C-alpha angles and dihedrals in degrees: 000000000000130000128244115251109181128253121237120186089225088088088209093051094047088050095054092052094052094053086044096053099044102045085058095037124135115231129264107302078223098071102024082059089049090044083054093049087048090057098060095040110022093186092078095077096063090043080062089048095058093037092058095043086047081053081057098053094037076063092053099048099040122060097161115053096167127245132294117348112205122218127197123220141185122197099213099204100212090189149160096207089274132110092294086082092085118201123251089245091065099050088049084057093048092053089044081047089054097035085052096049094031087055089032092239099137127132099226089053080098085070092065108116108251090240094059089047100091091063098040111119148197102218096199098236120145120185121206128186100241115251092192122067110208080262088063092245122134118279133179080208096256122101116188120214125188106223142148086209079087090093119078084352110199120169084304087091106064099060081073097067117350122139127203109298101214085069103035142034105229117220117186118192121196144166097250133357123215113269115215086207136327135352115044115271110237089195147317138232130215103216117236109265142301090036091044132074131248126346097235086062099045110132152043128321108195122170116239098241080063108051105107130330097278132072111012097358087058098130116000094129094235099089098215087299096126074065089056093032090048093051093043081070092044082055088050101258121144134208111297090232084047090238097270099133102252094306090130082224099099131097136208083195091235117125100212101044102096109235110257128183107230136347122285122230122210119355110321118209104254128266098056104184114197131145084021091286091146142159093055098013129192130006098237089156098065124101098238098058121076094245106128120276092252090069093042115104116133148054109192123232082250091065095039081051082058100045085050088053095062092040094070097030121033097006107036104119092052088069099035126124090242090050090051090056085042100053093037087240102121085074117086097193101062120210125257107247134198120260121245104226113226134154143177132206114221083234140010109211123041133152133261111295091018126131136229136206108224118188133191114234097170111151144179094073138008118277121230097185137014139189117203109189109199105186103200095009128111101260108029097202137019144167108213127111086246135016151181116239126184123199109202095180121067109240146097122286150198131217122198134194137200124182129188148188142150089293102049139276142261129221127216122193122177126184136212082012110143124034129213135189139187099228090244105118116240089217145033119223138269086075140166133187115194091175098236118124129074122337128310126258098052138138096302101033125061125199117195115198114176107167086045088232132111101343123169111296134188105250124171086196090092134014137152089211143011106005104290147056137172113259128190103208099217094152089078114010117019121096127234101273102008116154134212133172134205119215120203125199126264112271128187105238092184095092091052117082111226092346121224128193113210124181138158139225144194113210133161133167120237096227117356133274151151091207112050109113105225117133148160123223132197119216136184142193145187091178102075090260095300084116138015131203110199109246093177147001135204141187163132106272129087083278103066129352120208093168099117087179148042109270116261126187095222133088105283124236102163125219120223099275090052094083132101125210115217124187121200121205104230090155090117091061094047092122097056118118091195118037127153128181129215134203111207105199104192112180127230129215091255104033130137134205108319121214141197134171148133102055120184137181117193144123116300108262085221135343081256085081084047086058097034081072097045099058084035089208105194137170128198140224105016119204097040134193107187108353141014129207113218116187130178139169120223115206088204139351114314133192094228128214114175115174134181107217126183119219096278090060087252105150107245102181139347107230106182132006117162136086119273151216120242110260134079116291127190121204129186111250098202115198122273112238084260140071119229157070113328140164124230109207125209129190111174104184094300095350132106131190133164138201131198108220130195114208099184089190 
């Protein structure tokens, strides 16, 4: 696997980066992930170790291994309607790209030294696209999934799509995938069993920039080879250095692969003498080292001894003549399928007279017509892959697709789909909303799912007034990264001086961390929707903290003191007749149940609630029983003077007392000997704020 520098079109520049980025690079997720599964059961390396030495006397014991073996494969596009939707066209070039380097039929195999020539091989590995779906419906081997786990993928994405890994070989393809430190991850592999995880992610996460050598991998200078490197793990092989950080003392347990001391970027001038390997060095030429695509042109006998290995142990009913009828891949010819109709809009709400881009991301086959039906747009109707539509009456509306070819067509109809307003505000400020009449979403309260899972939802379980709130279950249904946002009506700040939004939440982890990526945005607009400017954002990192509670493993119903109260600062759109607020709940992989309720909108009591926003003060959790996290942002460079008083005014502790740098800093609040009430004090140069804090100990 190699990482993404990005290409510049100044050739020096981009020079420069590249050097920059791969000198800092993280290794390959493939390993890093194995190295994590050593680490809770140790046994497993020299599992590894056995598994690799059996590879070398299967090599030994068996001369003829048959022909060709076929393997089916499905690209699973994890996608937002971007670039990462990568075209079938590109995926059809990644698969020529692996059929050339796994039969060693690739151009650029005239570029293998001379000295490295006697253990070149053609490992006999064809990849087809599956006809066949596990249904047993026809398939072009591509499945297309709306998803905002897109973004910093990590194995979340393939519960999405993944089909059973003893028939097919999963590819997932995404926009970015999770780093675990510096340098950007290109893909991941899940190694054959019994070295990998779990069946259900078992596969190959590539990200889509890097799928092929068209489209947008043009240009990347790694000619779809992260796709050959990636299954190559999937098949059992190691880095050729054997991961030991330039030590010269690991091993990829191949024969025939000279020992290197660390992985080569870029094209290195051959000879590259390392580990003493010399006269003829490393094998930077060869598909399982970092060096770039246009210098790879080689996998050894001893790694085709390895990938034969894994055919007829851990992988042999993917290649088996039953698993080719089933998957529709012994034939060469494939069936012409009918397409699955599916579209997105650019945006969802707009106002009277506005336009949206609509676009046709229909899959499984290629669509040869196609009837759009637009009730209340201009126009109504229309044919083209993708299409404007305005909408000149307020209302709610439904779009409708049909797509069509030789072998029949598919029809999509989604309700209550686009939103528009007149521009004239449902409500004056001040405002509340308790939620505690009738059902959510309504009328004045939208609610956007796009993943169809947990979403917010009216509970009387848990409230901080009134009797209700709105809850998003994520400790039993919502999926890591889902995403969900809350749409409130328009409302007329005009008649509010210096406006202020407050709300409060109940949050807790399921189990704690610093680097889960749940968070909660707030979002505003003056535009009916049609655009949003962030007014605040919240999390779990060293950044924010939203957790108003200890994590718990259980499912979360808060009490009365687990809420938090947050102010946002909308003085600067005071003078908006149609403004309307939005809370973006995005889930983490260890949250628990999320809360919000008692959301106002009225004048600032004094501009010390505008800067209490400003300098977002904010302690968590609170109550405490142990430790408490403080964090503050400083617009400029502040004498600070941070005090711990009981409720006596006695000083208890001084917390902080020295000038700062402008930024946001976070301190540890350990617990005073005593439970009780306190105050936390901050003054921050003239100004003066003040937090009641709760230590249960």
């Amino acid at each position: 696997m190699k990482h993404l520098y990005f290409y510049i079109t100044t050739s020096f520049f981009a020079l420069f980066l590249q050097f920059a980025v791969a000198q800092n690079s993280q290794p390959c997720l493939t390993e890093v992930l194995f190295r994590e599964k050593i680490n809770n059961d140790p046994q497993i390396l020299d599992q590894r170790r056995q598994i690799m030495e059996n590879a070398q006397r299967f090599a030994n014991n068996n001369d003829n291994r048959g022909g060709v073996r076929i393997i089916p494969m499905v690209f699973h596009v994890i996608h937002e309607g971007g670039a990462e939707n990568i075209s079938k066209a590109q995926i059809l070039d990644q698969v020529r790209i692996l059929n050339e380097d796994y039969r060693r039929l690739n151009a650029d195999a005239t570029n293998t030294p001379a000295a490295f020539l006697p253990v070149a091989a053609d490992c006999n590995i064809e990849f087809r696209l599956a006809q066949l779906d596990p249904n047993g419906n026809c398939t072009d081997g591509i499945e297309r999934i709306y998803s905002s786990l897109t973004n910093n993928a990590r194995d979340n994405v393939k519960a999405l799509s993944d089909w059973p890994m003893d028939k097919y070989l999963n590819i997932w393809v995404v926009k970015s995938i999770e780093t675990t430190g510096t340098g950007i991850v290109l893909g991941y592999a899940q190694f054959p069993p019994p070295l990998g995880g779990n069946a259900n992610t078992d596969g190959v996460v590539l990200r889509a920039d890097f799928v092929g050598s068209i489209g947008s991998a043009n240009g990347n200078g790694y000619f779809g080879r992260t796709a050959t490197h990636e299954i190559g793990h999937w098949f059992g092989l190691l880095h050729i250095w054997g991961d030991d950080n330039g030590a010269c003392t690991g091993t990829d347990y191949v024969a025939d692969t000279p020992n290197q001391a660390s992985e080569n970027y870029w094209c290195p001038v051959y000879p590259h003498v390392t580990c003493s390997n010399g006269p003829n060095g490393d094998m930077f030429q060869n598909y399982m080292d970092y060096s770039d695509g246009s210098c790879e042109n080689l996998f050894t006998a001893g790694q085709k001894n390895v990938m034969d290995n894994t055919l007829t142990t851990a992988r042999t009913n993917n290649w088996s003549a039953a698993n080719l009828t089933a998957t529709g891949t012994d034939v060469s010819v494939p069936s012409v399928c009918v397409p699955r109709a599916d579209f997105y809009a650019d945006k969802q709400m707009i106002c009277y007279g506005d336009s949206i881009k609509f676009t046709d991301y229909s899959w499984n086959a290629d669509v040869a017509t196609r009837d759009w039906s637009f009730p209340g747009g201009t126009p109504s109707t229309g044919t083209d892959s993708s299409i404007w539509v305005t909408y000149p009456t307020a209302g709610v509306y439904q779009v409708t697709l049909r797509v069509y070819n030789a072998s029949g067509g598919d029809t999509l109809n989604k309700t209550t789909y686009i939103y528009v307003s007149s521009g004239a505000s449902a409500y004056t400020a001040p405002y509340h909303e308790g939620f505690e009449g009738g059902s959510y979403p309504n009328v004045d309260w939208y609610i956007f799912n796009p993943d169809a899972g947990a979403t917010y939802a009216k509970v009387t379980t848990a409230h901080i007034e009134g009797a209700a709130s709105l809850k998003i279950n994520n400790a039993t249904s919502n999926s890591d990264a889902a995403t969900d946002e809350l749409v409130g009506p328009s409302i007329d700040l005009t008649t509010c001086t210096n406006p202020i939004l407050t709300f409060q939440t109940a949050y807790k982890q399921k189990t704690a961390s610093t680097t889960s990526t749940e968070s909660l945005k707030v979002l505003i607009s003056t535009t009916c929707g049609k655009y949003w400017t962030q007014r605040m954002a919240l999390g779990c990192g060293t950044s924010f903290n939203m957790v108003t509670q200890n994590a718990q493993t259980s499912p979360f119903t808060p009490t009365s003191s687990q809420w938090k109260f947050w102010t946002v600062n909308i003085a600067p759109y005071g003078t908006s007749h149609n403004f309307r607020m939005k809370f973006v709940y995005t889930n983490g992989n260890r949250s628990n149940n999320f809360y919000i309720d008692d959301i106002n909108i009225m004048t600032a009591n004094s501009t010390a609630d505008l800067q209490m926003n400003e300098f977002d003060f904010d302690v968590a959790p609170n109550p405490a029983s142990d430790e408490m996290k403080i964090n503050y942002f400083l617009p400029d460079t502040r004498n600070v003077l941070m005090e711990l008083t009981d409720l006596t005014g006695r000083k208890v502790q001084t917390v902080v007392n020295e000038k700062l740098e402008p930024g946001r800093h976070e301190i540890t609040l350990s617990a005073p000997s005593s439970a009780g009430i306190y105050f936390l004090t901050l003054r921050a140069g003239e100004q003066t704020f003040v937090r009641k804090v709760v230590f249960t100990r």
